[in-house]
CSV table of C-alpha atoms in Angstrom, one decimal:
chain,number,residue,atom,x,y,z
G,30,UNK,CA,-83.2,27.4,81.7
G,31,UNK,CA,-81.8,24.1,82.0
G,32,UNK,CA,-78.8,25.5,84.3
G,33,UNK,CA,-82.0,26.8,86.8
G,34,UNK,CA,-83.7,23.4,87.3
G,35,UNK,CA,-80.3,21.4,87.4
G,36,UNK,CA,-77.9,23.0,90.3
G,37,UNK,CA,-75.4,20.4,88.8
G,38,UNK,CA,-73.1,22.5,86.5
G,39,UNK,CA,-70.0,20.7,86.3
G,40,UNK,CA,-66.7,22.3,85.4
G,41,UNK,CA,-63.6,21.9,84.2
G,42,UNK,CA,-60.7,20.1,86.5
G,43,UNK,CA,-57.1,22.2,86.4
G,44,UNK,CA,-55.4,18.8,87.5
G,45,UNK,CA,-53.0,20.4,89.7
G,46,UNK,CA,-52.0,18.2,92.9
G,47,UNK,CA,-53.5,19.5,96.1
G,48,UNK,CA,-51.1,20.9,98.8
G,49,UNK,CA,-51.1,20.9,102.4
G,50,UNK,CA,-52.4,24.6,102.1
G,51,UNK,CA,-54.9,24.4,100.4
G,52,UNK,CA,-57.1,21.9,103.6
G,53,UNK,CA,-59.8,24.4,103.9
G,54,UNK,CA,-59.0,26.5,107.2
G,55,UNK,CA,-62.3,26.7,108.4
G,56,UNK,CA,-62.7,23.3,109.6
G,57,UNK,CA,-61.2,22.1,113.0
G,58,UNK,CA,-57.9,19.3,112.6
G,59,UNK,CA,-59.3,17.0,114.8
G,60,UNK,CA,-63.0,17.0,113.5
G,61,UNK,CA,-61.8,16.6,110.2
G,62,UNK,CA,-60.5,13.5,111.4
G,63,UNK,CA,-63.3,12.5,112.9
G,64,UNK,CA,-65.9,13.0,110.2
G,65,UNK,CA,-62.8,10.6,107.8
G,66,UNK,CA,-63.6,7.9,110.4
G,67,UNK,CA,-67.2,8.4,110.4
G,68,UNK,CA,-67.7,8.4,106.5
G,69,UNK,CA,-65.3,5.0,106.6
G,70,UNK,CA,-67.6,3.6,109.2
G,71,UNK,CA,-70.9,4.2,107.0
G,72,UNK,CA,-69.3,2.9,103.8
G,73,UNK,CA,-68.8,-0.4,106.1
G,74,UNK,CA,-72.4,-0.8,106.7
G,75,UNK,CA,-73.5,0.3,103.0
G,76,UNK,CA,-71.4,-2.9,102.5
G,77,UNK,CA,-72.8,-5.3,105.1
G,78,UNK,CA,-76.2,-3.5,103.9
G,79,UNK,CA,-75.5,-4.7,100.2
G,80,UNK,CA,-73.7,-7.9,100.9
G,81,UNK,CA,-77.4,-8.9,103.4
G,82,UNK,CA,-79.0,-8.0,100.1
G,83,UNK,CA,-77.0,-9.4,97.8
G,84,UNK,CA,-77.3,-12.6,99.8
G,85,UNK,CA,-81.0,-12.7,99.2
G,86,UNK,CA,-81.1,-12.1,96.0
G,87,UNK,CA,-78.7,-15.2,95.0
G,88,UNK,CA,-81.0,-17.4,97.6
G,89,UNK,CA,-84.3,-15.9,95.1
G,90,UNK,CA,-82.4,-16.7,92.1
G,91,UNK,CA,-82.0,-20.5,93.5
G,92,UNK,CA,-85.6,-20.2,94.2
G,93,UNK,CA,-87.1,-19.2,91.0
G,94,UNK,CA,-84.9,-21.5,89.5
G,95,UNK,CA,-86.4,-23.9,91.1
G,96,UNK,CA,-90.1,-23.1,90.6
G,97,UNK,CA,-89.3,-22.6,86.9
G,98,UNK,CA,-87.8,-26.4,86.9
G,99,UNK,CA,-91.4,-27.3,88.0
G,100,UNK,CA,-92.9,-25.2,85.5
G,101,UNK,CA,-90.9,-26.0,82.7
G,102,UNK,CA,-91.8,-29.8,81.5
G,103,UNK,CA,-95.6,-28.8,82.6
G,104,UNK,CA,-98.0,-27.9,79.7
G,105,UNK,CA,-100.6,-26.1,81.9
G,106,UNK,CA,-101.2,-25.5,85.8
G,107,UNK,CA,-103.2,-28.6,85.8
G,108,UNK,CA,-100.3,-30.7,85.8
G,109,UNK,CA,-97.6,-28.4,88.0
G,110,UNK,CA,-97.6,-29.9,92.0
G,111,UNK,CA,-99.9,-27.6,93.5
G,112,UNK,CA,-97.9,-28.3,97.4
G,113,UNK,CA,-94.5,-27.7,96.0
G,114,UNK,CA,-95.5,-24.7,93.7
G,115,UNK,CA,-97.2,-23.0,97.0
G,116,UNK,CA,-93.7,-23.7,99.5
G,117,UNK,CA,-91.4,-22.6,96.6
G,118,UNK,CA,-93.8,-19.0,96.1
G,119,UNK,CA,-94.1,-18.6,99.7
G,120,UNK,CA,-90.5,-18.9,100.1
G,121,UNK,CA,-89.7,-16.2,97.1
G,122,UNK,CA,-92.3,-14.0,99.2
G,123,UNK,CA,-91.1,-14.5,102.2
G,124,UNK,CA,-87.3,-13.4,100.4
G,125,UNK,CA,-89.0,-10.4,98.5
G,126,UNK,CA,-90.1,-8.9,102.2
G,127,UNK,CA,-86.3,-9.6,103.5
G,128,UNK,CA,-84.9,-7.7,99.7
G,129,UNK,CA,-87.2,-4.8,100.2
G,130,UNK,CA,-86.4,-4.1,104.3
G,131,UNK,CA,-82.5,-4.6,103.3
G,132,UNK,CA,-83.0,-2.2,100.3
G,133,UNK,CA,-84.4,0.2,103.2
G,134,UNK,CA,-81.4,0.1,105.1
G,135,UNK,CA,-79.5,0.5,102.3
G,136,UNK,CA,-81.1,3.7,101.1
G,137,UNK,CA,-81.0,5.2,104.5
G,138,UNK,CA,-77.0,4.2,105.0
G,139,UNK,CA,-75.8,5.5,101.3
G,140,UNK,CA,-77.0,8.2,101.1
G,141,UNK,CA,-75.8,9.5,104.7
G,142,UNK,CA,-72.7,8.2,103.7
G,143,UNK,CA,-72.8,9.6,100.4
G,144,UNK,CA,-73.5,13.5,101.9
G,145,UNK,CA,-70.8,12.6,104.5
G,146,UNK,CA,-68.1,11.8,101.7
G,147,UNK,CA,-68.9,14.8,99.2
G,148,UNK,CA,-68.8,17.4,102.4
G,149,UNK,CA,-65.1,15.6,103.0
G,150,UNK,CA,-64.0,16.8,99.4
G,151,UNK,CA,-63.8,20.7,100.4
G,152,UNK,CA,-61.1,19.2,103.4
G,153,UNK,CA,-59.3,17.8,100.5
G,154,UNK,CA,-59.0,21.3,99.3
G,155,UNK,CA,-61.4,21.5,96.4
G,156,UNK,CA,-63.1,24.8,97.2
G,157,UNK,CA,-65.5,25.4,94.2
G,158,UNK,CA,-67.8,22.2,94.0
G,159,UNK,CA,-70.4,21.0,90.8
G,160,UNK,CA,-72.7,20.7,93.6
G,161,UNK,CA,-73.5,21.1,97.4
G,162,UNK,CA,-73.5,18.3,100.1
G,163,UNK,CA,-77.2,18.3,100.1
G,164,UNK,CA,-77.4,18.2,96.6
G,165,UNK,CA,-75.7,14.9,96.6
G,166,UNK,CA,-79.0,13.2,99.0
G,167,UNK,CA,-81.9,15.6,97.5
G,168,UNK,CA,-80.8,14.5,93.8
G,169,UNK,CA,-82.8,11.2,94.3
G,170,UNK,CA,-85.9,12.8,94.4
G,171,UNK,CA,-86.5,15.2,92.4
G,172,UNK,CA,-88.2,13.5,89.0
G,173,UNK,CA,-86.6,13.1,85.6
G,174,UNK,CA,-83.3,14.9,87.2
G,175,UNK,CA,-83.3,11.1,89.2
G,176,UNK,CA,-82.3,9.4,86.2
G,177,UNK,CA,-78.7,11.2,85.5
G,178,UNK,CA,-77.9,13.7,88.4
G,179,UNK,CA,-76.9,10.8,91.1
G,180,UNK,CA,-74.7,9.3,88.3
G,181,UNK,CA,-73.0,13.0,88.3
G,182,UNK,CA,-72.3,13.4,91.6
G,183,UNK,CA,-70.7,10.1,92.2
G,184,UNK,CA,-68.8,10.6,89.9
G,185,UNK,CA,-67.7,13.6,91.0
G,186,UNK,CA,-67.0,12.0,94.5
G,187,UNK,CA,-64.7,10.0,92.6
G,188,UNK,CA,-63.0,11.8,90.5
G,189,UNK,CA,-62.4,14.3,93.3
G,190,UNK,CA,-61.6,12.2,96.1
G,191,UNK,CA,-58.2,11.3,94.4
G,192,UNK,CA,-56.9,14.7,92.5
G,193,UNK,CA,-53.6,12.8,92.5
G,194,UNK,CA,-55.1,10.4,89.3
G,195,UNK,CA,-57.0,12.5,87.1
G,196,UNK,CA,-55.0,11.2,84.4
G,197,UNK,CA,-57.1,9.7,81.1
G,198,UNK,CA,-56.7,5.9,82.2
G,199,UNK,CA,-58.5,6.9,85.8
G,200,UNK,CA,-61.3,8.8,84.1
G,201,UNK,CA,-62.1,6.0,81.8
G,202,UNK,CA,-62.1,3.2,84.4
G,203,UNK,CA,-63.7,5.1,86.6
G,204,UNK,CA,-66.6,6.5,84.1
G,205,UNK,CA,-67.1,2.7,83.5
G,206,UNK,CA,-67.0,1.4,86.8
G,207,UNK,CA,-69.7,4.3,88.1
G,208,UNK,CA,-71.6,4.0,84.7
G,209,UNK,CA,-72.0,0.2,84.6
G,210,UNK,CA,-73.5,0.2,88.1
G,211,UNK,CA,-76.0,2.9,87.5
G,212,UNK,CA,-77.0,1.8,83.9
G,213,UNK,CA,-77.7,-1.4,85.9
G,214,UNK,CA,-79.4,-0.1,88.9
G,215,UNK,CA,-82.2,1.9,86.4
G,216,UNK,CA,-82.6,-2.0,84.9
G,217,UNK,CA,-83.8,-3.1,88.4
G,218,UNK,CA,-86.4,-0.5,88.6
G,219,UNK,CA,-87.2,-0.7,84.9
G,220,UNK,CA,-87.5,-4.9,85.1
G,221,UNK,CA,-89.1,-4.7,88.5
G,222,UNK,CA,-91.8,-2.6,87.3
G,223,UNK,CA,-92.0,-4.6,83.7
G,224,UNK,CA,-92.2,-7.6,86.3
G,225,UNK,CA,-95.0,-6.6,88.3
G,226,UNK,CA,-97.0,-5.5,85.4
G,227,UNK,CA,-96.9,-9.1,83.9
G,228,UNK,CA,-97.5,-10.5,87.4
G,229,UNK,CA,-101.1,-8.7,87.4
G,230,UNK,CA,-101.9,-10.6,83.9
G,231,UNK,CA,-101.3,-14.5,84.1
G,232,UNK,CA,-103.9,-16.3,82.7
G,233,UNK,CA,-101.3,-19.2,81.6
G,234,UNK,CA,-98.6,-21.1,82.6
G,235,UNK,CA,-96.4,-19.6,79.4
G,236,UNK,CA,-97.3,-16.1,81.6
G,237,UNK,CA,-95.9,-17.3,85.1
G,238,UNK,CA,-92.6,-18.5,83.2
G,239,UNK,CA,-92.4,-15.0,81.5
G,240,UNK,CA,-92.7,-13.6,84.9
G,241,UNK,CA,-90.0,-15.8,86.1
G,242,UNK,CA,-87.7,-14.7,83.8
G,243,UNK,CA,-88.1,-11.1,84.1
G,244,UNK,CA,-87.6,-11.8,87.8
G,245,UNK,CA,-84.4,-13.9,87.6
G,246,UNK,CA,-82.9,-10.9,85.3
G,247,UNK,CA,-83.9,-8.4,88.2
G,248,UNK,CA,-82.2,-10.3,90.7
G,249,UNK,CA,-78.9,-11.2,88.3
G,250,UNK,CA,-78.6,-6.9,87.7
G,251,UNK,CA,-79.2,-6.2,91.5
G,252,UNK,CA,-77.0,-8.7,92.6
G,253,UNK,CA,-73.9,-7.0,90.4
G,254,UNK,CA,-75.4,-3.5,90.7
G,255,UNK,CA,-74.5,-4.4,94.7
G,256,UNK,CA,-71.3,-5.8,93.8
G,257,UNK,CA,-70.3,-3.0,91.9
G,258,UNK,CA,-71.5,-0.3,94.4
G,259,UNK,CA,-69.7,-2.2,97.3
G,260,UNK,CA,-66.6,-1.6,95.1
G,261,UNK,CA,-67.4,2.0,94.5
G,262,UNK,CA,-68.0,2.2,98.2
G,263,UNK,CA,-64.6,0.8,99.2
G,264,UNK,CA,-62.8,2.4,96.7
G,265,UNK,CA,-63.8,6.0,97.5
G,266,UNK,CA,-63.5,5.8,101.0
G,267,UNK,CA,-59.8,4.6,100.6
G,268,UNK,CA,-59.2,7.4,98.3
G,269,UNK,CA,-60.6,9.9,100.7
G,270,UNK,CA,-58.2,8.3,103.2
G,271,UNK,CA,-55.2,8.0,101.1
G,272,UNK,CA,-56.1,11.7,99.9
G,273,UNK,CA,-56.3,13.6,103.4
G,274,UNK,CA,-53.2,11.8,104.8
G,275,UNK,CA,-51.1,13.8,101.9
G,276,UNK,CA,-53.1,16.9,102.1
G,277,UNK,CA,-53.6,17.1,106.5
G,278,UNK,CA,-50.8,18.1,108.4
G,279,UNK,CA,-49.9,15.6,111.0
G,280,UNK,CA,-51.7,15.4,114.1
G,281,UNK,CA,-49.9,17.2,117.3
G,282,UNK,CA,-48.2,14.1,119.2
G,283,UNK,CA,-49.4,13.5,123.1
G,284,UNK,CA,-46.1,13.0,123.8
G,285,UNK,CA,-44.0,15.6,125.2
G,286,UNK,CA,-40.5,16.4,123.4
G,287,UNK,CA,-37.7,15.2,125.0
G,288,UNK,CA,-35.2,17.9,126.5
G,289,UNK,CA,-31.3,17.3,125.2
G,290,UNK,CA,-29.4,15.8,127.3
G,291,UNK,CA,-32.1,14.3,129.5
């Protein structure tokens, strides 16, 4: 049952080294290379994506930090600077607008680039897949299989993008890079929900610092969630790289060969 409503079945690695016969024949040499650059060139923008977002999430954590030094020596709302507490709210609002239309982006940029790099793995000869391109996209929405699937397939990515360091050292490193970003990422939604939720229900000014706080941890685990997947990002698309130049056969030169003696 569980096999029908997850298409994610992973299987066991052989660990053998990919050859230069085994690039799948049915794709064309020079588009091959083509869809390599293009999956390189959406990685860069899931990073200037992140780094944008990352950005305002460190100028929201100076922010808050700020309006919970004017909460803190306060005992009520009475005595908190009504002018400063408004500019230092409208400014975290005004950052909250900015987080969300960079998270946007970002959405829309990984996960093309995450299709684009999990297609690329049957070029670097692995022919029998845990999962389909699309899977890698469609795994984001379907609920409950959200919270664990994406975490399978890049890792997969990973793992497969480089079948020249499979060895223990590179699984462990690489489970605990990819695990410590997603175990991070479900914080954010858990702490952004927990957040709003206590936003809806301050009476006192011992509830606005509570908020502040579950804030400030929301924007400390996105801001090295988007650190970590920047690495991830970088990483795989130079394995990919590294990967193809030892498994493509070199590209025909332009240059006609010169006759002997000439």
């Amino acid at each position: 049952m569980a096999s029908e409503v997850n298409p994610y079945q992973p299987r066991q690695d052989d660990g053998r080294d990919v050859e230069v016969g085994d690039l799948d024949p049915r794709y064309d040499l020079g588009d091959a290379r083509n869809r390599f650059v293009g999956a390189r060139r959406l990685g860069w923008l899931v990073c200037i994506a992140l780094s944008a977002n990352v950005l305002l999430a460190l100028t929201s954590l100076v922010m808050h930090s700020r309006l919970l030094a004017l909460y803190w020596p306060a005992p009520s709302f009475d005595f908190v600077d009504a002018d400063t507490e408004a500019t230092l709210i409208g400014q975290i609002n005004l950052i909250v607008v900015g987080l969300v239309l960079t998270r946007l982006v970002i959405i829309g940029f990984f996960l093309t680039w995450l299709y684009r790099v999990h297609d690329n793995l049957t070029l670097l000869g692995h022919h029998e897949l845990d999962s389909r391109p699309v899977w890698a996209v469609l795994c984001w929405f379907v609920p409950i299989l959200n919270l664990f699937c994406p975490y399978q397939v890049v890792c997969e990515i990973w793992r497969r993008s480089d079948a020249r360091s499979l060895s223990a050292a590179e699984g462990t490193i690489s489970i605990a890079l990819v695990g410590w970003w997603w175990a991070l990422w479900l914080s954010t939604m858990v702490l952004n929900i927990w957040g709003n939720y206590l936003n809806k229900r301050i009476d006192f000014l011992a509830d606005a610092v509570q908020v502040i706080y579950v804030d400030v941890a929301f924007l400390a685990a996105n801001i090295v969630a988007g650190l970590l997947l920047i690495l991830i990002t970088l990483r795989i698309n130079r394995k990919q790289q590294l990967q193809y130049a030892m498994v493509a056969p070199p590209a025909p030169s332009l240059v006609p060969a010169m006759e002997p003696g000439t």
